[in-house]
């Protein structure tokens, strides 16, 4: 009986990545809450500004958002409270650093945060055979 329970538990965890979750980050008081977030591949993260003029820029420039995101029809310039946007993270990443441009800087300075994306690299073969 104990073994059956363990197997069921293992199945539950094994199938968890199929259920994408949405994570909330509050933008307010010159900080991101939670500051450091760990998610699973395929999950979404929603930033919501509830106070002050801020934006969210990846240290590596891969995204820059506030009222939507640059390059996807939105505007990543710092903007007053009221905006919210959602990003989907489809690939594992050890530490994605981001910051608010007016109140932070790359490398975790000032108003900044991190996202770690856990999961298996499932596109290792498609990467290898990708045409340039
Ligand atoms: Cu800010």
PDB file of C-alpha atoms and ligand atoms in Angstrom:
ATOM      1  CA  UNK A   1       0.000   0.000   0.000  1.00  0.00           C
ATOM      2  CA  UNK A   2       2.855   2.297   0.846  1.00  0.00           C
ATOM      3  CA  UNK A   3       4.437   1.623  -2.544  1.00  0.00           C
ATOM      4  CA  UNK A   4       1.223   2.440  -4.363  1.00  0.00           C
ATOM      5  CA  UNK A   5       1.070   5.794  -2.601  1.00  0.00           C
ATOM      6  CA  UNK A   6       4.673   6.533  -3.528  1.00  0.00           C
ATOM      7  CA  UNK A   7       3.993   5.692  -7.163  1.00  0.00           C
ATOM      8  CA  UNK A   8       0.926   7.924  -7.217  1.00  0.00           C
ATOM      9  CA  UNK A   9       2.956  10.715  -5.643  1.00  0.00           C
ATOM     10  CA  UNK A  10       5.710  10.231  -8.214  1.00  0.00           C
ATOM     11  CA  UNK A  11       3.154  10.371 -11.039  1.00  0.00           C
ATOM     12  CA  UNK A  12       1.715  13.561  -9.608  1.00  0.00           C
ATOM     13  CA  UNK A  13       5.102  15.265  -9.624  1.00  0.00           C
ATOM     14  CA  UNK A  14       6.032  13.841 -13.001  1.00  0.00           C
ATOM     15  CA  UNK A  15       2.961  15.395 -14.605  1.00  0.00           C
ATOM     16  CA  UNK A  16       3.166  18.736 -12.786  1.00  0.00           C
ATOM     17  CA  UNK A  17       5.183  20.496 -15.541  1.00  0.00           C
ATOM     18  CA  UNK A  18       2.288  19.931 -17.943  1.00  0.00           C
ATOM     19  CA  UNK A  19       0.163  22.266 -15.883  1.00  0.00           C
ATOM     20  CA  UNK A  20       1.505  25.730 -16.540  1.00  0.00           C
ATOM     21  CA  UNK A  21       1.149  28.084 -13.611  1.00  0.00           C
ATOM     22  CA  UNK A  22       0.924  31.867 -13.542  1.00  0.00           C
ATOM     23  CA  UNK A  23       3.117  33.680 -11.022  1.00  0.00           C
ATOM     24  CA  UNK A  24       2.480  37.203  -9.791  1.00  0.00           C
ATOM     25  CA  UNK A  25       5.147  39.838  -9.154  1.00  0.00           C
ATOM     26  CA  UNK A  26       4.051  43.030  -7.443  1.00  0.00           C
ATOM     27  CA  UNK A  27       5.803  46.211  -8.585  1.00  0.00           C
ATOM     28  CA  UNK A  28       5.631  48.806  -5.827  1.00  0.00           C
ATOM     29  CA  UNK A  29       7.661  50.668  -3.194  1.00  0.00           C
ATOM     30  CA  UNK A  30      10.741  50.627  -5.454  1.00  0.00           C
ATOM     31  CA  UNK A  31      10.898  46.836  -5.346  1.00  0.00           C
ATOM     32  CA  UNK A  32       9.692  43.648  -7.006  1.00  0.00           C
ATOM     33  CA  UNK A  33       7.857  41.171  -4.752  1.00  0.00           C
ATOM     34  CA  UNK A  34       8.897  38.393  -4.694  1.00  0.00           C
ATOM     35  CA  UNK A  35      12.357  39.588  -5.615  1.00  0.00           C
ATOM     36  CA  UNK A  36      13.608  36.105  -6.555  1.00  0.00           C
ATOM     37  CA  UNK A  37      11.199  33.725  -8.221  1.00  0.00           C
ATOM     38  CA  UNK A  38      11.631  30.117  -9.337  1.00  0.00           C
ATOM     39  CA  UNK A  39       9.191  28.748 -11.909  1.00  0.00           C
ATOM     40  CA  UNK A  40       8.828  25.738 -14.222  1.00  0.00           C
ATOM     41  CA  UNK A  41       9.276  25.714 -17.985  1.00  0.00           C
ATOM     42  CA  UNK A  42       6.048  26.847 -19.652  1.00  0.00           C
ATOM     43  CA  UNK A  43       4.896  28.931 -16.702  1.00  0.00           C
ATOM     44  CA  UNK A  44       3.869  32.550 -17.074  1.00  0.00           C
ATOM     45  CA  UNK A  45       4.854  35.510 -14.927  1.00  0.00           C
ATOM     46  CA  UNK A  46       2.661  38.592 -14.565  1.00  0.00           C
ATOM     47  CA  UNK A  47       4.134  41.854 -13.286  1.00  0.00           C
ATOM     48  CA  UNK A  48       1.632  44.394 -11.955  1.00  0.00           C
ATOM     49  CA  UNK A  49       2.564  47.960 -11.050  1.00  0.00           C
ATOM     50  CA  UNK A  50       0.593  49.197  -8.055  1.00  0.00           C
ATOM     51  CA  UNK A  51       2.676  52.222  -7.172  1.00  0.00           C
ATOM     52  CA  UNK A  52       5.147  54.580  -8.830  1.00  0.00           C
ATOM     53  CA  UNK A  53       6.644  54.949 -12.299  1.00  0.00           C
ATOM     54  CA  UNK A  54       8.572  51.836 -13.228  1.00  0.00           C
ATOM     55  CA  UNK A  55       9.390  49.366 -15.969  1.00  0.00           C
ATOM     56  CA  UNK A  56      10.933  45.908 -16.234  1.00  0.00           C
ATOM     57  CA  UNK A  57      14.030  45.397 -18.349  1.00  0.00           C
ATOM     58  CA  UNK A  58      15.990  42.140 -18.655  1.00  0.00           C
ATOM     59  CA  UNK A  59      19.694  42.773 -17.974  1.00  0.00           C
ATOM     60  CA  UNK A  60      20.488  41.046 -21.285  1.00  0.00           C
ATOM     61  CA  UNK A  61      17.867  43.121 -23.125  1.00  0.00           C
ATOM     62  CA  UNK A  62      15.738  40.094 -24.047  1.00  0.00           C
ATOM     63  CA  UNK A  63      12.606  41.910 -22.849  1.00  0.00           C
ATOM     64  CA  UNK A  64      11.658  45.448 -21.809  1.00  0.00           C
ATOM     65  CA  UNK A  65       8.104  45.935 -20.636  1.00  0.00           C
ATOM     66  CA  UNK A  66       5.596  48.132 -18.798  1.00  0.00           C
ATOM     67  CA  UNK A  67       2.513  48.906 -20.892  1.00  0.00           C
ATOM     68  CA  UNK A  68       3.192  45.735 -22.852  1.00  0.00           C
ATOM     69  CA  UNK A  69       6.640  44.951 -24.197  1.00  0.00           C
ATOM     70  CA  UNK A  70       8.890  46.593 -26.761  1.00  0.00           C
ATOM     71  CA  UNK A  71       8.821  44.803 -30.083  1.00  0.00           C
ATOM     72  CA  UNK A  72       5.465  43.124 -29.461  1.00  0.00           C
ATOM     73  CA  UNK A  73       3.161  46.099 -29.945  1.00  0.00           C
ATOM     74  CA  UNK A  74       3.635  47.421 -26.409  1.00  0.00           C
ATOM     75  CA  UNK A  75       5.699  50.179 -24.823  1.00  0.00           C
ATOM     76  CA  UNK A  76       8.426  49.272 -22.319  1.00  0.00           C
ATOM     77  CA  UNK A  77       9.125  52.861 -21.257  1.00  0.00           C
ATOM     78  CA  UNK A  78       8.756  53.503 -17.508  1.00  0.00           C
ATOM     79  CA  UNK A  79       5.108  54.332 -16.811  1.00  0.00           C
ATOM     80  CA  UNK A  80       2.918  55.157 -13.786  1.00  0.00           C
ATOM     81  CA  UNK A  81       0.983  52.546 -11.800  1.00  0.00           C
ATOM     82  CA  UNK A  82      -1.812  50.678 -13.484  1.00  0.00           C
ATOM     83  CA  UNK A  83       0.055  48.568 -15.995  1.00  0.00           C
ATOM     84  CA  UNK A  84       0.373  44.828 -16.059  1.00  0.00           C
ATOM     85  CA  UNK A  85       1.962  42.429 -18.521  1.00  0.00           C
ATOM     86  CA  UNK A  86       2.593  38.698 -18.759  1.00  0.00           C
ATOM     87  CA  UNK A  87       5.565  36.791 -20.156  1.00  0.00           C
ATOM     88  CA  UNK A  88       5.828  33.068 -20.871  1.00  0.00           C
ATOM     89  CA  UNK A  89       9.126  31.308 -20.146  1.00  0.00           C
ATOM     90  CA  UNK A  90       9.526  28.342 -22.500  1.00  0.00           C
ATOM     91  CA  UNK A  91      13.171  27.487 -21.882  1.00  0.00           C
ATOM     92  CA  UNK A  92      15.131  26.572 -18.766  1.00  0.00           C
ATOM     93  CA  UNK A  93      17.263  29.432 -17.457  1.00  0.00           C
ATOM     94  CA  UNK A  94      19.513  29.499 -14.431  1.00  0.00           C
ATOM     95  CA  UNK A  95      19.150  33.144 -13.522  1.00  0.00           C
ATOM     96  CA  UNK A  96      17.326  35.759 -15.567  1.00  0.00           C
ATOM     97  CA  UNK A  97      18.160  39.129 -14.082  1.00  0.00           C
ATOM     98  CA  UNK A  98      15.928  42.150 -14.639  1.00  0.00           C
ATOM     99  CA  UNK A  99      15.691  45.658 -13.236  1.00  0.00           C
ATOM    100  CA  UNK A 100      13.663  48.858 -13.332  1.00  0.00           C
ATOM    101  CA  UNK A 101      15.500  51.402 -15.488  1.00  0.00           C
ATOM    102  CA  UNK A 102      14.844  54.536 -13.375  1.00  0.00           C
ATOM    103  CA  UNK A 103      15.479  52.848 -10.012  1.00  0.00           C
ATOM    104  CA  UNK A 104      17.825  49.940 -10.665  1.00  0.00           C
ATOM    105  CA  UNK A 105      20.703  48.693 -12.786  1.00  0.00           C
ATOM    106  CA  UNK A 106      22.021  45.423 -14.224  1.00  0.00           C
ATOM    107  CA  UNK A 107      23.573  42.978 -11.767  1.00  0.00           C
ATOM    108  CA  UNK A 108      20.901  43.215  -9.070  1.00  0.00           C
ATOM    109  CA  UNK A 109      21.472  46.867  -8.249  1.00  0.00           C
ATOM    110  CA  UNK A 110      18.601  48.782  -6.626  1.00  0.00           C
ATOM    111  CA  UNK A 111      15.144  47.903  -7.905  1.00  0.00           C
ATOM    112  CA  UNK A 112      15.868  44.508  -9.450  1.00  0.00           C
ATOM    113  CA  UNK A 113      14.804  40.865  -9.404  1.00  0.00           C
ATOM    114  CA  UNK A 114      15.578  37.402 -10.762  1.00  0.00           C
ATOM    115  CA  UNK A 115      13.700  34.530 -12.323  1.00  0.00           C
ATOM    116  CA  UNK A 116      14.970  30.962 -12.452  1.00  0.00           C
ATOM    117  CA  UNK A 117      13.233  28.644 -14.912  1.00  0.00           C
ATOM    118  CA  UNK A 118      13.486  24.978 -13.979  1.00  0.00           C
ATOM    119  CA  UNK A 119      12.799  22.125 -16.366  1.00  0.00           C
ATOM    120  CA  UNK A 120      14.300  19.758 -18.863  1.00  0.00           C
ATOM    121  CA  UNK A 121      15.778  20.994 -22.095  1.00  0.00           C
ATOM    122  CA  UNK A 122      13.229  19.377 -24.392  1.00  0.00           C
ATOM    123  CA  UNK A 123      14.296  21.030 -27.615  1.00  0.00           C
ATOM    124  CA  UNK A 124      17.907  19.860 -27.633  1.00  0.00           C
ATOM    125  CA  UNK A 125      17.398  18.093 -30.965  1.00  0.00           C
ATOM    126  CA  UNK A 126      15.406  20.823 -32.655  1.00  0.00           C
ATOM    127  CA  UNK A 127      18.192  23.261 -31.685  1.00  0.00           C
ATOM    128  CA  UNK A 128      20.802  21.023 -33.220  1.00  0.00           C
ATOM    129  CA  UNK A 129      18.990  20.713 -36.535  1.00  0.00           C
ATOM    130  CA  UNK A 130      17.706  24.251 -36.701  1.00  0.00           C
ATOM    131  CA  UNK A 131      18.423  25.909 -40.050  1.00  0.00           C
ATOM    132  CA  UNK A 132      20.148  29.274 -39.850  1.00  0.00           C
TER     133      UNK A 132
HETATM  134 CU1  LIG B   1      11.207  51.666 -10.583  1.00  0.00          CU
END
